[in-house]
GROMACS .gro file of C-alpha atoms in nm:
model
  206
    1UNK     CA    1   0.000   0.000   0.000
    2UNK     CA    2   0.157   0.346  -0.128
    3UNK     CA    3  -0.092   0.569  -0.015
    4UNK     CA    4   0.025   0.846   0.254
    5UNK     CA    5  -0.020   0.754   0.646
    6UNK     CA    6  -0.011   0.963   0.923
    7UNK     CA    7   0.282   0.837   1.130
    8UNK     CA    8   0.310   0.966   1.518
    9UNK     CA    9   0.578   1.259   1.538
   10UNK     CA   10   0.913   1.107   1.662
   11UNK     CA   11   0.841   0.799   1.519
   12UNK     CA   12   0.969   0.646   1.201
   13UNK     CA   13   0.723   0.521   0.896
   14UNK     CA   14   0.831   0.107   0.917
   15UNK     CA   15   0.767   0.104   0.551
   16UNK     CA   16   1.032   0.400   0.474
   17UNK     CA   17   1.328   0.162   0.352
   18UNK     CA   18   1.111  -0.057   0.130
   19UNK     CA   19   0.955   0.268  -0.041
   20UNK     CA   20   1.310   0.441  -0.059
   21UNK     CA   21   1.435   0.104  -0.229
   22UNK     CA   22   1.138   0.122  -0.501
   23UNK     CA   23   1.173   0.489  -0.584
   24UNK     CA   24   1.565   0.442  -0.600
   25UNK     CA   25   1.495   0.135  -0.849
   26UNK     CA   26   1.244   0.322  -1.053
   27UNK     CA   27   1.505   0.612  -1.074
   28UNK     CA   28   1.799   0.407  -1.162
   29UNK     CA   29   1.557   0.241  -1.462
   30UNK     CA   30   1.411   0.566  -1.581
   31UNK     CA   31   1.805   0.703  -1.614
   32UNK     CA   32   1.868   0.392  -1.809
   33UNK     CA   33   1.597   0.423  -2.022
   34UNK     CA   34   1.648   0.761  -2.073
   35UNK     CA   35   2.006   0.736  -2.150
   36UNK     CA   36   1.917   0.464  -2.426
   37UNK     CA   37   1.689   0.683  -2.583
   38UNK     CA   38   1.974   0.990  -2.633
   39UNK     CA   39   2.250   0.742  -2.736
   40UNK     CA   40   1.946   0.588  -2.954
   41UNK     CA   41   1.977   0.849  -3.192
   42UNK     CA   42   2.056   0.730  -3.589
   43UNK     CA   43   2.361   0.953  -3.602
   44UNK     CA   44   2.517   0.833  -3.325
   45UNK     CA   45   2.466   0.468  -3.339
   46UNK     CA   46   2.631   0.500  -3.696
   47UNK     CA   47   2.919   0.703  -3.596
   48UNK     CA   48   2.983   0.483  -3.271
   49UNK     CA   49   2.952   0.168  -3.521
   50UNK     CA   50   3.219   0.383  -3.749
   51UNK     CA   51   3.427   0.447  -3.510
   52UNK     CA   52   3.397   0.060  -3.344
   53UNK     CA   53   3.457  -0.086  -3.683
   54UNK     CA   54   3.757   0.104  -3.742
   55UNK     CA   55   3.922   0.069  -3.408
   56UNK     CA   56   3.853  -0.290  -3.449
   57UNK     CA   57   4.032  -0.339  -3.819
   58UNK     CA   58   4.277  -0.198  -3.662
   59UNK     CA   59   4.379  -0.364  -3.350
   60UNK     CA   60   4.347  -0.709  -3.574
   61UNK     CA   61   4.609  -0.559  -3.849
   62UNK     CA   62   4.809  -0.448  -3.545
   63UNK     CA   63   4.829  -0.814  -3.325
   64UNK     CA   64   4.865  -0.994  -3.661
   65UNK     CA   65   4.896  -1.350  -3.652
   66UNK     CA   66   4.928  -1.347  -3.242
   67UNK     CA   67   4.544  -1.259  -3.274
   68UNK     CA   68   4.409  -1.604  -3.186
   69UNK     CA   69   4.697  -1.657  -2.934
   70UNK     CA   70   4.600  -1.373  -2.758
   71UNK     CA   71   4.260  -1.484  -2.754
   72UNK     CA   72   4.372  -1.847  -2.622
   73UNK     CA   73   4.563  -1.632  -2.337
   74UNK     CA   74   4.291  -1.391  -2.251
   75UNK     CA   75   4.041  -1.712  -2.170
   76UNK     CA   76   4.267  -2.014  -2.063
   77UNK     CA   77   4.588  -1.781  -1.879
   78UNK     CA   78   4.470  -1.815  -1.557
   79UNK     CA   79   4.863  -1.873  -1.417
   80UNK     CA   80   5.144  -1.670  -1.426
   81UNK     CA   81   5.332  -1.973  -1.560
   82UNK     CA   82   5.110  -1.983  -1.885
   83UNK     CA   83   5.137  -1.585  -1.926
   84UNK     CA   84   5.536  -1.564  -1.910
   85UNK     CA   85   5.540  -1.873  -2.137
   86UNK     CA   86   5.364  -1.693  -2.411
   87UNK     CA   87   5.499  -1.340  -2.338
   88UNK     CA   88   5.832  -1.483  -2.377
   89UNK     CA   89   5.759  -1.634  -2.731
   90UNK     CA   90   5.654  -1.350  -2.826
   91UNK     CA   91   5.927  -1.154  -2.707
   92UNK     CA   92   6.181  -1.379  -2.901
   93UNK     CA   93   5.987  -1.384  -3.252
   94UNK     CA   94   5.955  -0.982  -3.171
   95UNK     CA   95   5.589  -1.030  -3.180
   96UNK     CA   96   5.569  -0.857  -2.855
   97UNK     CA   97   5.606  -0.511  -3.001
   98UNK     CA   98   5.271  -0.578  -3.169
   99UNK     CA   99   5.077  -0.655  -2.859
  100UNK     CA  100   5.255  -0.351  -2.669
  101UNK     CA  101   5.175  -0.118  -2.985
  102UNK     CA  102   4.757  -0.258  -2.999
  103UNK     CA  103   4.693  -0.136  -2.684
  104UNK     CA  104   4.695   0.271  -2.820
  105UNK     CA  105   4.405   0.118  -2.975
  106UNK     CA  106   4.275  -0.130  -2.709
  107UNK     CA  107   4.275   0.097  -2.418
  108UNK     CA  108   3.977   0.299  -2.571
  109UNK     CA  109   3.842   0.066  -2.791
  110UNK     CA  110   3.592  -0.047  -2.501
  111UNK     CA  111   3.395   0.346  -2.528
  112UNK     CA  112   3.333   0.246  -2.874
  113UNK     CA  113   3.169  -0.101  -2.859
  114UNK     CA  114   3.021   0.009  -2.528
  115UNK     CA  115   2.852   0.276  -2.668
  116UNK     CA  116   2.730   0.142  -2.959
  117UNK     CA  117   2.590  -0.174  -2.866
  118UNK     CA  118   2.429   0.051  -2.542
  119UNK     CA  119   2.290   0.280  -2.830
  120UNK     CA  120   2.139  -0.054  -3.079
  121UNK     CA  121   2.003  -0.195  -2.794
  122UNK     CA  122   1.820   0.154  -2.654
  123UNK     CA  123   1.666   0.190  -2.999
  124UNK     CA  124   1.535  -0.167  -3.027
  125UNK     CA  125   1.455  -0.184  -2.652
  126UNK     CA  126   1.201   0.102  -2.774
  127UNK     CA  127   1.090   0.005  -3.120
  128UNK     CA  128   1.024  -0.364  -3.006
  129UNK     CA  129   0.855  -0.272  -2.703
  130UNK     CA  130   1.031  -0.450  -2.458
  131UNK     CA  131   0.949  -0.496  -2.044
  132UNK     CA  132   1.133  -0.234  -1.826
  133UNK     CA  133   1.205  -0.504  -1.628
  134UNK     CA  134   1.441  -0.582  -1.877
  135UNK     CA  135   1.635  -0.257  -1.896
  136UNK     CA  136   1.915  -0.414  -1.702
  137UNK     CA  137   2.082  -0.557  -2.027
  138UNK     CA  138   2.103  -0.191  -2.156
  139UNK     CA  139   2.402  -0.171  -1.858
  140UNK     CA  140   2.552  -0.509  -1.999
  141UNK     CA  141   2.776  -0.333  -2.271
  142UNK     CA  142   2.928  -0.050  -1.968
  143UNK     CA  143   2.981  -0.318  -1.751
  144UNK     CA  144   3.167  -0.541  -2.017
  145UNK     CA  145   3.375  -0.220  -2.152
  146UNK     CA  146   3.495  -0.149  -1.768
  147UNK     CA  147   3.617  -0.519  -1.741
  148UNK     CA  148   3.809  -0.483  -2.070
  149UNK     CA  149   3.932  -0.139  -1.923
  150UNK     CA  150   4.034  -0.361  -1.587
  151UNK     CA  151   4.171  -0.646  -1.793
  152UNK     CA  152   4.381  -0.440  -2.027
  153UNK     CA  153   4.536  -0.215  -1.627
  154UNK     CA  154   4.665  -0.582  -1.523
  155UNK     CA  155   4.856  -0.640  -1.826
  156UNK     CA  156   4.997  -0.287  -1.838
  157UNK     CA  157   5.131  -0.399  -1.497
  158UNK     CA  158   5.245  -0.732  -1.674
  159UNK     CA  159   5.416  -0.498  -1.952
  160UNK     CA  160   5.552  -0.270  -1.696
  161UNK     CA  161   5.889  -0.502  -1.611
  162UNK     CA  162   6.141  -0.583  -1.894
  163UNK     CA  163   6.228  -0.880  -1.721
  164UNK     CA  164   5.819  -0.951  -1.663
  165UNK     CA  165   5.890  -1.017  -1.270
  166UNK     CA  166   5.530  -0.816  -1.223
  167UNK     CA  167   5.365  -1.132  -1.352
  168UNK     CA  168   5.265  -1.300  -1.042
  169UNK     CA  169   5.019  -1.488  -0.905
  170UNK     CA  170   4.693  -1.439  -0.862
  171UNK     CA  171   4.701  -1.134  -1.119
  172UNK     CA  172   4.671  -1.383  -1.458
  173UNK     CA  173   4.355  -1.567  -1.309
  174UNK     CA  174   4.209  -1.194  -1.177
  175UNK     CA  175   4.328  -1.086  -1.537
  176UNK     CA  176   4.167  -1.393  -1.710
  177UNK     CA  177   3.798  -1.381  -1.496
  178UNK     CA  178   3.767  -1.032  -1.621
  179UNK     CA  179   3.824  -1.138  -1.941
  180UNK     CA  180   3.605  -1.446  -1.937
  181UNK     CA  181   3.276  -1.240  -1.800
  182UNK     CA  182   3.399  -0.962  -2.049
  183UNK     CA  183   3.318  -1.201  -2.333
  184UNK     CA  184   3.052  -1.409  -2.191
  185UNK     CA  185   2.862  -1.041  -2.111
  186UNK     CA  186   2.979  -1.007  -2.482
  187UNK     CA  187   2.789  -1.279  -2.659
  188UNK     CA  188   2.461  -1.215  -2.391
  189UNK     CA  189   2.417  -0.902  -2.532
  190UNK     CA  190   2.520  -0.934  -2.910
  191UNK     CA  191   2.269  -1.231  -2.912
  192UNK     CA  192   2.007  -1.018  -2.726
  193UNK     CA  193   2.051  -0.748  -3.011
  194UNK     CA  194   2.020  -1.007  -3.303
  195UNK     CA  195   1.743  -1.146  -3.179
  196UNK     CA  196   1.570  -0.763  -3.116
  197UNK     CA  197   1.651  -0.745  -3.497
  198UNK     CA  198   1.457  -0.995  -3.632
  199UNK     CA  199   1.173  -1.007  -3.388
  200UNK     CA  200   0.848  -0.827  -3.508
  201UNK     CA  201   0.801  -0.452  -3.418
  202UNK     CA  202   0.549  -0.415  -3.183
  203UNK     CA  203   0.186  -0.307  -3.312
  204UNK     CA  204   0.022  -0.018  -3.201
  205UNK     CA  205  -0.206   0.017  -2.933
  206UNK     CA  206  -0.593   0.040  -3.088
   0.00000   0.00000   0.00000
């Protein structure tokens, strides 16, 4: 029951926390929403997907062939035995210069998919008419763009030492968890957004 009650003076409402917690919930989804709807805007979901498209041709053409490696490290590296064995191989085929360089791109690159995906999924989270209970997944692409952020700080650290004697235990398996949710948020999200695409825009209300 939400309608007002007198309550005694110098004696607090029981109900107070519980109505607190629903106003603070229905705030936090109306900023949501409403933050979907700005970054929803045709102009900016194209020049986000520009700019994410870009940054992404690039950082492949700048890892090269240690792309998949990379990939194998960021999901199965959870030991700082299995990081200095790679980082050393790529140190001595001079591949390591490659994954030093990619990060000019890599240490941004999380705004762009971030945003975009934030902004496709704001504008089909509105055309398809879907729950607010749902708006939750609209924070998905933030909160996987701060664990790449995260991710990519721990192997700065990694990079920081010539001799790599700043890989240690447990950083790789904190470095490799982030990375893991990172790209299991990743493929929630993307699939959420292709299925948005081909489901059937909603029909007016009569």
């Amino acid at each position: 029951d939400m309608t007002a009650r007198s309550v005694p003076r110098g004696e607090v409402d029981p109900g107070w926390p519980a109505h607190s917690a629903l106003r603070y919930e229905a705030g936090v989804e109306l900023a949501i929403r409403s933050l979907s709807r700005s970054l929803g805007r045709t102009w900016l979901i194209v020049g986000l997907g520009l700019a994410y498209l870009v940054s992404q041709l690039a950082i492949l053409a700048t890892l090269g062939r240690i792309g998949p490696e990379l990939l194998r490290l960021q999901c199965l590296g959870f030991s700082a035995a299995e990081t200095l064995r790679v980082f050393r191989a790529w140190e001595a085929s001079g591949a390591l210069n490659a994954y030093r360089a990619h990060f000019l791109l890599d240490d941004v690159h999380w705004l762009w998919y971030a945003g975009f995906f934030t902004a496709v999924l704001g504008r089909l989270f509105e055309r398809r008419g879907v729950t607010q209970r749902l708006d939750w997944i609209l924070a998905l692409p933030l909160a996987s763009g701060l664990l790449d952020f995260f991710e990519n700080r721990i192997q700065h650290v990694f990079l920081s030492a010539p001799d790599f004697s700043t890989v240690v235990d447990p950083l790789p398996l904190i470095s490799t968890a982030a990375s893991g949710l990172k790209w299991l948020l990743l493929l929630f999200y993307v699939g959420t957004t292709l299925v948005l695409l081909f489901r059937p825009r909603r029909a007016p209300e009569a």
